[in-house]
Coordinates of C-alpha atoms in Angstrom, one line a residue:
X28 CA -3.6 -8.0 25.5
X29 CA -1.0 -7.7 22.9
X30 CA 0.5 -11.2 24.4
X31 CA -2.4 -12.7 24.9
X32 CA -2.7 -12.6 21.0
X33 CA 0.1 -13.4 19.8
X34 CA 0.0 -16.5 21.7
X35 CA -3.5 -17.6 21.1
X36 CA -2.2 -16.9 17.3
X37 CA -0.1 -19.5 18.1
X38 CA -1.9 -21.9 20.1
X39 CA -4.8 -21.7 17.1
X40 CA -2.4 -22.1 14.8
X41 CA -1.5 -25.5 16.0
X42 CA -5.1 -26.7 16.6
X43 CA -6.3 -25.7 13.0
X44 CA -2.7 -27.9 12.1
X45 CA -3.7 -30.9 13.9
X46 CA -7.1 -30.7 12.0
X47 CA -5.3 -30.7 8.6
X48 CA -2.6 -33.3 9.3
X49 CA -5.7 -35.5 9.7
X50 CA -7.3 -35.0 6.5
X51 CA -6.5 -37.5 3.6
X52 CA -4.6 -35.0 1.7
X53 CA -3.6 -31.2 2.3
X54 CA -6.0 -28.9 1.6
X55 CA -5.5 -25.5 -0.9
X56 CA -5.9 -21.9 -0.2
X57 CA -6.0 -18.7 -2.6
X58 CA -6.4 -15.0 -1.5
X59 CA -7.5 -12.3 -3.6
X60 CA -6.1 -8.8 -2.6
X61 CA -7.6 -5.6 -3.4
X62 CA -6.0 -2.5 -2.8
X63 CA -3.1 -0.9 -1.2
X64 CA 0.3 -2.1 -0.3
X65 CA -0.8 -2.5 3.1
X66 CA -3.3 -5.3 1.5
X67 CA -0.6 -6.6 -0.3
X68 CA 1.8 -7.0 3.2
X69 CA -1.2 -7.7 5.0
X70 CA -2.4 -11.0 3.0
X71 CA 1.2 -12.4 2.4
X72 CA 0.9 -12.3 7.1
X73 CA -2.3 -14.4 5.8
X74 CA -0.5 -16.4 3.5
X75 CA 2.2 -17.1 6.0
X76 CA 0.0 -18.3 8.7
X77 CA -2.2 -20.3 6.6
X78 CA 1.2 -22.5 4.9
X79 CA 2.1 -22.7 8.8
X80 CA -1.5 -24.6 9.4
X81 CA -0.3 -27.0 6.3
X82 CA -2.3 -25.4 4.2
X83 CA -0.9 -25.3 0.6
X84 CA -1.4 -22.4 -2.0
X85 CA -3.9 -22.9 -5.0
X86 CA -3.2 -20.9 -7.9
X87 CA -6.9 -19.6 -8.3
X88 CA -10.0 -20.3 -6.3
X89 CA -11.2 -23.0 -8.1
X90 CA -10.1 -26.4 -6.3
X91 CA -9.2 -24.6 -3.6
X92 CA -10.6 -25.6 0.0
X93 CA -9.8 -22.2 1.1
X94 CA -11.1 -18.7 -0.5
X95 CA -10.1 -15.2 1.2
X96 CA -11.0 -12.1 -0.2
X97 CA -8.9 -8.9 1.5
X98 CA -10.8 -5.9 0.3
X99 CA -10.4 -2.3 0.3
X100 CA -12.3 1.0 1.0
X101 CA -10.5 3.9 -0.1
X102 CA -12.7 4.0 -3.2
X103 CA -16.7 2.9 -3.9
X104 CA -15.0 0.9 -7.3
X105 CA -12.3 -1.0 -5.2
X106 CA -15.5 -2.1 -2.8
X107 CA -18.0 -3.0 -5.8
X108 CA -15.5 -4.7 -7.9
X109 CA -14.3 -6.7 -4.6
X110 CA -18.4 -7.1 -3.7
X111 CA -18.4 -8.9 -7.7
X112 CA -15.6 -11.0 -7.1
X113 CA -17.3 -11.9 -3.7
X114 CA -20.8 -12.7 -5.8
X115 CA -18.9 -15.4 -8.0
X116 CA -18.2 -17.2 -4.6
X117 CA -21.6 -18.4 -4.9
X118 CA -20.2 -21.0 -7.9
X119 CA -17.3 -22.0 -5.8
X120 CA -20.0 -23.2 -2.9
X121 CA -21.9 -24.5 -5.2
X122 CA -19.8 -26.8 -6.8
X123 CA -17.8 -27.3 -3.5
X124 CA -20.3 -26.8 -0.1
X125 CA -17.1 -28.0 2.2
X126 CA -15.1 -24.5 0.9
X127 CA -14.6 -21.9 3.3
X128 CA -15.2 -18.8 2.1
X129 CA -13.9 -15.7 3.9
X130 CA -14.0 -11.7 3.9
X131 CA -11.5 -9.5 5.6
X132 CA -9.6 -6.2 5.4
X133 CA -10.4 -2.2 4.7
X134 CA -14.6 -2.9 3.6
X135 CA -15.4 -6.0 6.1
X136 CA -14.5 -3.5 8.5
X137 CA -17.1 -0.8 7.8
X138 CA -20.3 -2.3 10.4
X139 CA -22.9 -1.3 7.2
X140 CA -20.7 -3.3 4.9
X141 CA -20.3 -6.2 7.1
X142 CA -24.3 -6.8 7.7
X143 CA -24.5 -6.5 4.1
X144 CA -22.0 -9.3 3.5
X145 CA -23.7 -11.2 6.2
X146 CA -27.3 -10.8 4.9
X147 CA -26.8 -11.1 1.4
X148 CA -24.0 -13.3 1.2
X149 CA -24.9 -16.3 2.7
X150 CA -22.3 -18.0 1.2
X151 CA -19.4 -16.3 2.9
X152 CA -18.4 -18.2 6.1
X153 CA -16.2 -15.9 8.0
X154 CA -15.6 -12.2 8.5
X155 CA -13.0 -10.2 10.1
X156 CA -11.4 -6.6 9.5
X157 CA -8.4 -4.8 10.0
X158 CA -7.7 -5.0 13.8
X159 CA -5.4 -7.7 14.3
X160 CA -4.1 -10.4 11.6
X161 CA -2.9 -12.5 14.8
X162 CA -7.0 -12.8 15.6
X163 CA -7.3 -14.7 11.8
X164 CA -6.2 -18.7 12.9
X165 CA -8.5 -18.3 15.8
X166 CA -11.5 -17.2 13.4
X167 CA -10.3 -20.0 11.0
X168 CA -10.1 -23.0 13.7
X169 CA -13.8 -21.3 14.6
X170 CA -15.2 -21.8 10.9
X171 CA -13.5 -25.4 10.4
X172 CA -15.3 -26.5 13.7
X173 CA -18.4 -25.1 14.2
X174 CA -19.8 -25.4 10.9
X175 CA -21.1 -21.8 11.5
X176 CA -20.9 -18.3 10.2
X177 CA -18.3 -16.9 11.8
X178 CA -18.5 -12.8 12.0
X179 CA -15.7 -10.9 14.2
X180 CA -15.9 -7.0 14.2
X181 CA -13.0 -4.5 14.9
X182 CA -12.4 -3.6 18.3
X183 CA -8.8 -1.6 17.5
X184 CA -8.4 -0.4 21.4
X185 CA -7.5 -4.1 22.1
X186 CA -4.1 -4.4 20.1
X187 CA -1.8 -1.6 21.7
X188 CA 1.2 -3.1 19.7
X189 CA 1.4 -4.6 16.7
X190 CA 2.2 -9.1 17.1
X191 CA 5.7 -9.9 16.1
X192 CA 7.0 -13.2 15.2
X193 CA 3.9 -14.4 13.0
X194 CA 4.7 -16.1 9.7
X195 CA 4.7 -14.4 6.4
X196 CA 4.7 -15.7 2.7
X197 CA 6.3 -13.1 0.5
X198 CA 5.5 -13.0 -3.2
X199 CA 9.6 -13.0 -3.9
X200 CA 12.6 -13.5 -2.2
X201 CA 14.1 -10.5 -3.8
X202 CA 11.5 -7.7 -3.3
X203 CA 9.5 -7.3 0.1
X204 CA 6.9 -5.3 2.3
X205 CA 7.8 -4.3 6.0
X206 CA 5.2 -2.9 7.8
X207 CA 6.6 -0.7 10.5
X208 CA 3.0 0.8 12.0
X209 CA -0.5 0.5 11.0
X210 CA -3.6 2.9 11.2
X211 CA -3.9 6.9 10.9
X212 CA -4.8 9.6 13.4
X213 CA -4.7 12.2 10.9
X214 CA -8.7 12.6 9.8
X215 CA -8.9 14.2 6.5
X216 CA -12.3 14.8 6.3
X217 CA -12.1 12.7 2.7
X218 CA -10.4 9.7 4.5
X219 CA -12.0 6.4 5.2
X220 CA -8.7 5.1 6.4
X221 CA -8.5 6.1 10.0
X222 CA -12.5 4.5 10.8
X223 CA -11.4 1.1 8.9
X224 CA -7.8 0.9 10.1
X225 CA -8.0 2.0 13.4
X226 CA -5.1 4.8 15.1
X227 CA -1.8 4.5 14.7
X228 CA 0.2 1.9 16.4
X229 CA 4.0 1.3 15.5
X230 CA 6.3 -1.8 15.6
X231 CA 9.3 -1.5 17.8
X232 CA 12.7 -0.5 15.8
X233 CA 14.5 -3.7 17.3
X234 CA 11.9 -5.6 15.3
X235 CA 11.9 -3.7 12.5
X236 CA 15.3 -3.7 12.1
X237 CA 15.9 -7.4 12.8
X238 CA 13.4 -8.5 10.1
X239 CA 15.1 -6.0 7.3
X240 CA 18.3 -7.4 8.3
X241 CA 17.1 -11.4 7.8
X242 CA 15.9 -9.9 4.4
X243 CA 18.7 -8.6 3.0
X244 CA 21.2 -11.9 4.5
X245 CA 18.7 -13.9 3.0
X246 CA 18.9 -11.9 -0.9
X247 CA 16.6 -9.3 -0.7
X248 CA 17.1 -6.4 -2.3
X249 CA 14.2 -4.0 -2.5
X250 CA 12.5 -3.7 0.7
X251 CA 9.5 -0.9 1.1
X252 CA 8.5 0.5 4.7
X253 CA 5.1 0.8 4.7
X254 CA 2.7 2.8 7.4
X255 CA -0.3 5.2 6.6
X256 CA 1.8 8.1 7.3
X257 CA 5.1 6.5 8.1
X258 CA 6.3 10.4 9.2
X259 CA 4.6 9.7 12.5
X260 CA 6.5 6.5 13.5
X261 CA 6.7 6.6 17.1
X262 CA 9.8 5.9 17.9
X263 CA 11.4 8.6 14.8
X264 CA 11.0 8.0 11.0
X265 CA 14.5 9.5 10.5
X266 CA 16.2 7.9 13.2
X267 CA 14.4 4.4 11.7
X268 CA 16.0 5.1 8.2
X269 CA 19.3 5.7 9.5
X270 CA 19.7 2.9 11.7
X271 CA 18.5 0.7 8.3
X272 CA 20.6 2.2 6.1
X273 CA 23.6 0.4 8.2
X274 CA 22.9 -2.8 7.2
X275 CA 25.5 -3.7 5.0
X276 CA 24.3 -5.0 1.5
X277 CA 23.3 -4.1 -1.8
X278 CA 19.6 -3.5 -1.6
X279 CA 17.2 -0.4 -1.8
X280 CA 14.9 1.0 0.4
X281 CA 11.9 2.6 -0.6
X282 CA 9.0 4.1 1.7
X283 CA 5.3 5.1 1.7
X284 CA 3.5 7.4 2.2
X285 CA 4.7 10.7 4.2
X286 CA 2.5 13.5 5.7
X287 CA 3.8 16.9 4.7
X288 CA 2.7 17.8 8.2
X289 CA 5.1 15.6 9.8
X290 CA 8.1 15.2 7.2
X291 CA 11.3 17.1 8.6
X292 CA 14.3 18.5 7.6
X293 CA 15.9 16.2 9.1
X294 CA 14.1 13.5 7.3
X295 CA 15.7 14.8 4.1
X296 CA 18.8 15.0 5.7
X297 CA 19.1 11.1 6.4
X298 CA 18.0 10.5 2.9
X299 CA 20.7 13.1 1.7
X300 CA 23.4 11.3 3.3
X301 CA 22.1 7.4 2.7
X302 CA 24.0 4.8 0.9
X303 CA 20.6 2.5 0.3
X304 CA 17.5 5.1 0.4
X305 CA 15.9 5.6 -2.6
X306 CA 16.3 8.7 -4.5
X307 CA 12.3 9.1 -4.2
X308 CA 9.6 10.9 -2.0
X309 CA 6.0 10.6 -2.4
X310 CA 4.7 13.6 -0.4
X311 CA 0.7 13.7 -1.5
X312 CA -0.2 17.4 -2.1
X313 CA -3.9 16.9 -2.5
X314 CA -4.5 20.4 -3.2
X315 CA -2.8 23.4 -3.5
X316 CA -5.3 26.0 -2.3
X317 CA -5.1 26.3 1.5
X318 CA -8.7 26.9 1.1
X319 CA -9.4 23.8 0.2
X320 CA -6.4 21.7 2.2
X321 CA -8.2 23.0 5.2
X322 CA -11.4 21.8 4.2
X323 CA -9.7 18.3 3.8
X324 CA -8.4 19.1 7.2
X325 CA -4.6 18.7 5.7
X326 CA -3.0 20.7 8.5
X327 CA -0.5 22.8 6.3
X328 CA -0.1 25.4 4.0
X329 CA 0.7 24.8 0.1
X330 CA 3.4 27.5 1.0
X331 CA 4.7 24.8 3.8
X332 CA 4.3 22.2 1.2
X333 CA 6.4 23.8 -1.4
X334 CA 9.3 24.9 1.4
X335 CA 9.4 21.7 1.9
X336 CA 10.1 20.6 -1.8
X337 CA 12.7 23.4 -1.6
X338 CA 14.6 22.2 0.7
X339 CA 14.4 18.6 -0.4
X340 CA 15.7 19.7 -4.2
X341 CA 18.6 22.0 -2.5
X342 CA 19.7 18.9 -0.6
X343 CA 18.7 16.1 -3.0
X344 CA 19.3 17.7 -6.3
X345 CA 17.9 14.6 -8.3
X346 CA 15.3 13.5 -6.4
X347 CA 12.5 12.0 -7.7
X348 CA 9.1 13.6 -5.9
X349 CA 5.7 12.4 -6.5
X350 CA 2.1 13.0 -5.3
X351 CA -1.6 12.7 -4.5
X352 CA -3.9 15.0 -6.4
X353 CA -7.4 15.1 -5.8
X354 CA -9.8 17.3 -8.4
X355 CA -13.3 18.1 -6.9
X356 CA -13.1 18.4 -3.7
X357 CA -16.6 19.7 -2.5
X358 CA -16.3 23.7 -2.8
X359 CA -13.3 23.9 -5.1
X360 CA -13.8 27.5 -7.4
X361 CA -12.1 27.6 -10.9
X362 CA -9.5 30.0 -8.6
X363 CA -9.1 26.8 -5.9
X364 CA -7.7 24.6 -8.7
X365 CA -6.1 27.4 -10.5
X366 CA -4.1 27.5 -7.5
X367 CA -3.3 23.3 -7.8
X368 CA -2.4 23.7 -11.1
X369 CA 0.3 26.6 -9.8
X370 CA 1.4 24.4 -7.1
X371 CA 2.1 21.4 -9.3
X372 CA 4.1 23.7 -11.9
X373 CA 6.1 25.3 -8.7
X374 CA 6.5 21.2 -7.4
X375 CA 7.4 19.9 -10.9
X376 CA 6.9 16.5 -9.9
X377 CA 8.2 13.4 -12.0
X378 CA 4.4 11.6 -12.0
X379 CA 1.0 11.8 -9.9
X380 CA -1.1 10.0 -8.3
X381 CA -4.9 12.2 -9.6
X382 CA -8.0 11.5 -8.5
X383 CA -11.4 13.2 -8.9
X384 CA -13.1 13.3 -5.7
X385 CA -15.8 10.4 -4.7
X386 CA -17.8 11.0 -1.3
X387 CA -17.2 7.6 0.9
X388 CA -20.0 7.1 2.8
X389 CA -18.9 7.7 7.0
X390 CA -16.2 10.9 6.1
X391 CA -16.9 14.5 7.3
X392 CA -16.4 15.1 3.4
X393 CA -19.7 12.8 2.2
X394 CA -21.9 15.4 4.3
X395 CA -20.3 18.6 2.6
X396 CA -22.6 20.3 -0.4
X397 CA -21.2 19.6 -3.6
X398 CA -22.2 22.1 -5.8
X399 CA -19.8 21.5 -9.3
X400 CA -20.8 20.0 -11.9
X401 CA -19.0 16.8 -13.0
X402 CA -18.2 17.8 -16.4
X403 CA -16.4 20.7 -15.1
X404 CA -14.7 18.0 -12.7
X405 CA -13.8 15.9 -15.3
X406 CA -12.7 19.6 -17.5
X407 CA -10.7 20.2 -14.6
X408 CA -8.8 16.8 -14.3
X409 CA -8.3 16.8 -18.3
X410 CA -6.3 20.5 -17.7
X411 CA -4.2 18.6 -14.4
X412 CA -3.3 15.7 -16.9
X413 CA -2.1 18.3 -19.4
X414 CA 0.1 20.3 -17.2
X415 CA 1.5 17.2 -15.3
X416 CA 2.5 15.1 -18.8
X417 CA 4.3 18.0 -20.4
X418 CA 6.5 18.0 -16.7
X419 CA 6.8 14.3 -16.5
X420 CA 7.9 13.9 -20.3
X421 CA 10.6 16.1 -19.1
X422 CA 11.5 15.1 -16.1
X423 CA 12.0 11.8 -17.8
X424 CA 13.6 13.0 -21.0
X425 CA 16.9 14.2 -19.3
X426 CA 17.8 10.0 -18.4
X427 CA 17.5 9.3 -22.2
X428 CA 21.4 8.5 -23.2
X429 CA 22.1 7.9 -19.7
X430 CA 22.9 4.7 -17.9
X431 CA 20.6 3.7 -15.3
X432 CA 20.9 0.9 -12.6
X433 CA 17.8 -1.2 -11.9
X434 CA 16.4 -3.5 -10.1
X435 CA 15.1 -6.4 -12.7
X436 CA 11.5 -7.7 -12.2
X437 CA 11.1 -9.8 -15.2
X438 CA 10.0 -10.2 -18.6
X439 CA 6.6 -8.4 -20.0
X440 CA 3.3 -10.9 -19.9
X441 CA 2.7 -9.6 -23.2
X442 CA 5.8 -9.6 -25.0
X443 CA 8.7 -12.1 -23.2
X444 CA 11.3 -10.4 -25.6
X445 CA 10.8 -7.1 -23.2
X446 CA 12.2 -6.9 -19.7
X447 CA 11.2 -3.9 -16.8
X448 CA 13.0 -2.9 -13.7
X449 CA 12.5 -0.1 -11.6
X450 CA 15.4 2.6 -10.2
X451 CA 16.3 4.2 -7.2
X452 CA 14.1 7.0 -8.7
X453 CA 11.4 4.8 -8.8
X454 CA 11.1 5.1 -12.9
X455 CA 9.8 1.8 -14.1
X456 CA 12.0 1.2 -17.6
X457 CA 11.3 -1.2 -20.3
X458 CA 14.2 -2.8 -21.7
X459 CA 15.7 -5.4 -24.7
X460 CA 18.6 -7.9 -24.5
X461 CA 17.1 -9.1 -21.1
X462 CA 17.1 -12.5 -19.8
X463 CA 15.8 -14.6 -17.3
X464 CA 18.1 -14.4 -14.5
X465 CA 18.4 -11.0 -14.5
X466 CA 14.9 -11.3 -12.7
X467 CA 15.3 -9.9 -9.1
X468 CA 18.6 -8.5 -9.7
X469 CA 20.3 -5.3 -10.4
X470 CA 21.5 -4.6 -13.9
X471 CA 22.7 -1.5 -15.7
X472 CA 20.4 -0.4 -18.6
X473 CA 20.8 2.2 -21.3
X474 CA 17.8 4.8 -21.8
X475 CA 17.1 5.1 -25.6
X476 CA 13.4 6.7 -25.3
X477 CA 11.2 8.4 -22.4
X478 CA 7.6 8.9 -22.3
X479 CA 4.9 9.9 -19.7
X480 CA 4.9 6.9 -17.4
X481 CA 7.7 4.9 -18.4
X482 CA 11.4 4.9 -20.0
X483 CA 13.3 2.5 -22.4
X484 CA 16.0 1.1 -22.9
X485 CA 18.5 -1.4 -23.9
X486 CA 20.7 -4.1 -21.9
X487 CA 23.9 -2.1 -21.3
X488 CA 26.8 -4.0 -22.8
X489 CA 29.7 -4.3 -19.7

């Protein structure tokens, strides 16, 4: 089956081309991506095949022949703010009736959302999930020709392994996303993930490794492996990183997101010893009363959690760790989060990722009795911020008077005069005395100032 659509990608591809190089002028497309990296990686696949069908890109939807939204799920205000961004296609019909307008990704493939799209978006032409990006010029050809709606639900057990040799149009040459597995098996009970993205399935390492390789001989020089929990790789996480990290260059890799379940000692190992890993780990904690992490149906202990960030600060001594907090989870006591704030000043992470919980309708979670209050949610999440700041001030604080190596992503939208870059700690720094071919480079920068989120700097002189 796997084949099957990778060459009908193919074959489609070259139909829906034909029917372009016969119209009196190329036509435009713009996507709109909500949501995760895995969004991001998955429209630039979009991207790719849709420049390879002659397509050219529009910089915003109006003018365009061509509209895509790719939405997310993870949170109810990712799916309303994509559902209003959806409702101004209306205009875009409207002035245009020949536009195709389409919905994919993390929402379209929730079977409630996608008969909402369909009956109260009539304006929306086409409609796929998650499954299969290779299915997307065969629902395309479909909507040019048929002048119908076109509507394609998820049917994950049909794509084993992931289609390899399908275009892609990366935002830069100098920073990229490489997907090595989609989908989750894991189930926390406050997860929509695993019902919208289907189980896991990994890439083979031969591919993997091939297409970092073309990155980095082609200038490439921040590339970020990307999976659900990339811990479970099939074929080894750790043995992935180390066959990577022998690809001579000057580049970074960065990854997301682990499982403390599945991350190993040996996994902290290879980072230990790496020329081109990053000095970072996101590890998402979530809680840190096993209480609670077994209600989210984590499968480990906080004590496993925090061996684990033992072992990684004996054999990393300036690594960078980061995580996922969530505040409210239904049945959290005043002693459940006492026990999170412990954790967190045990962890002494350099930033957070904190949420207050939100049910999402089709989790185990949704149907649990929430009993407290949201005021003393909201209490609750005021107290994590405090804690976490006074740490991450710190944490950042000790880089201020040293030199720090980045990798340049261009001047400020607000103020041109400022430049950022991020490090192989992944802190994002601000910096003077920039210009603009520094932009996807590396450049040495001295740290004059630290605050919560972000340091600053100045050009370092050679």
């Amino acid at each position: 089956m796997q084949n099957s659509y990778a060459e009908s990608a193919r074959r489609y591809m070259e139909a829906v081309a034909a029917i372009v190089a016969s119209m009196p002028r190329r036509p435009a497309y713009y996507i709109e991506t909500f949501g995760c990296q895995q969004n991001e990686a998955d429209s630039e696949r979009l991207a790719g095949m849709t420049e390879a069908m002659g397509f050219v890109r529009a910089a915003s939807p109006d003018g365009a022949s061509l509209v895509i939204y790719n939405t997310c799920a993870v949170r109810e205000h990712a799916e309303k703010k994509a559902l209003s961004l959806i409702g101004r296609a209306k205009h875009l019909k409207e002035a245009n009736p020949e536009v195709l307008v389409g919905v994919c990704g993390c929402m379209t493939a929730q079977p409630h959302r996608m008969e909402e799209i369909k009956k109260h978006y009539p304006y929306v032409d086409f409609l796929f999930g998650t499954k299969s990006p290779e299915r997307y010029p065969e629902i395309l050809y479909n909507a040019l020709t048929s002048k119908k709606r076109v509507f394609y639900p998820d049917e994950y057990d049909n794509v084993e392994t992931p289609s390899e040799d399908l275009p892609v149009k990366r935002e830069t040459t100098w920073k990229a996303w490489l997907p090595i597995m989609y989908g989750c098996n894991n189930f926390c009970t406050y997860c929509i993930v695993p019902y919208v993205r289907g189980r896991e399935r990994s890439r083979r390492p031969e591919a993997i490794l091939a297409e970092a390789r073309e990155l980095v001989e082609t200038g490439c020089k921040d590339i970020t492996l990307l999976g659900q929990n990339v811990n479970s790789y099939e074929y080894g996480f750790a043995k992935l990183l180390y066959e990577l990290d022998k690809i001579p260059g000057d580049y970074v890799i960065r990854f997301m997101t682990s499982h403390p379940k599945d991350a190993t000692h040996e996994l902290i190992d290879v980072i230990a010893s790496s020329e081109h890993v990053a000095r970072h780990f996101h590890l998402p904690m979530q809680a840190g009363s096993n209480k609670i992490l077994a209600a989210m149906n984590r499968r480990y202990t906080r004590e496993h959690y925090l061996s684990l960030v033992e072992y990684m600060r004996k054999k990393i001594p300036d690594i960078a760790l980061s995580s996922d907090i969530i505040v409210g989870f239904p049945g959290e006591t005043e002693e459940d989060f006492a026990e999170t704030l412990d954790a967190v000043e045990k962890a002494q992470f350099d930033f957070i990722y904190s949420f207050i919980y939100s049910p999402r309708k089709g989790t185990p979670a949704a149907e649990l009795e929430d009993t407290t209050p949201h005021e003393v949610k909201t209490e609750r999440f005021a107290r994590l911020l405090e804690v976490q700041n006074a740490i991450s001030i710190a944490k950042n604080s000790r880089f201020i008077g040293q030199r720090v190596r980045l990798l340049v992503e261009g001047p400020s939208k607000t103020n041109p005069e400022v430049y950022s870059g991020r490090s192989k700690h992944a802190k994002l720094v601000h910096f003077t005395g920039g210009y603009e071919a520094l932009t996807g480079n590396f450049a040495w920068v001295e740290i004059t100032g630290a605050d919560v989120y972000t340091l600053t700097g100045k050009l370092a002189a050679d």
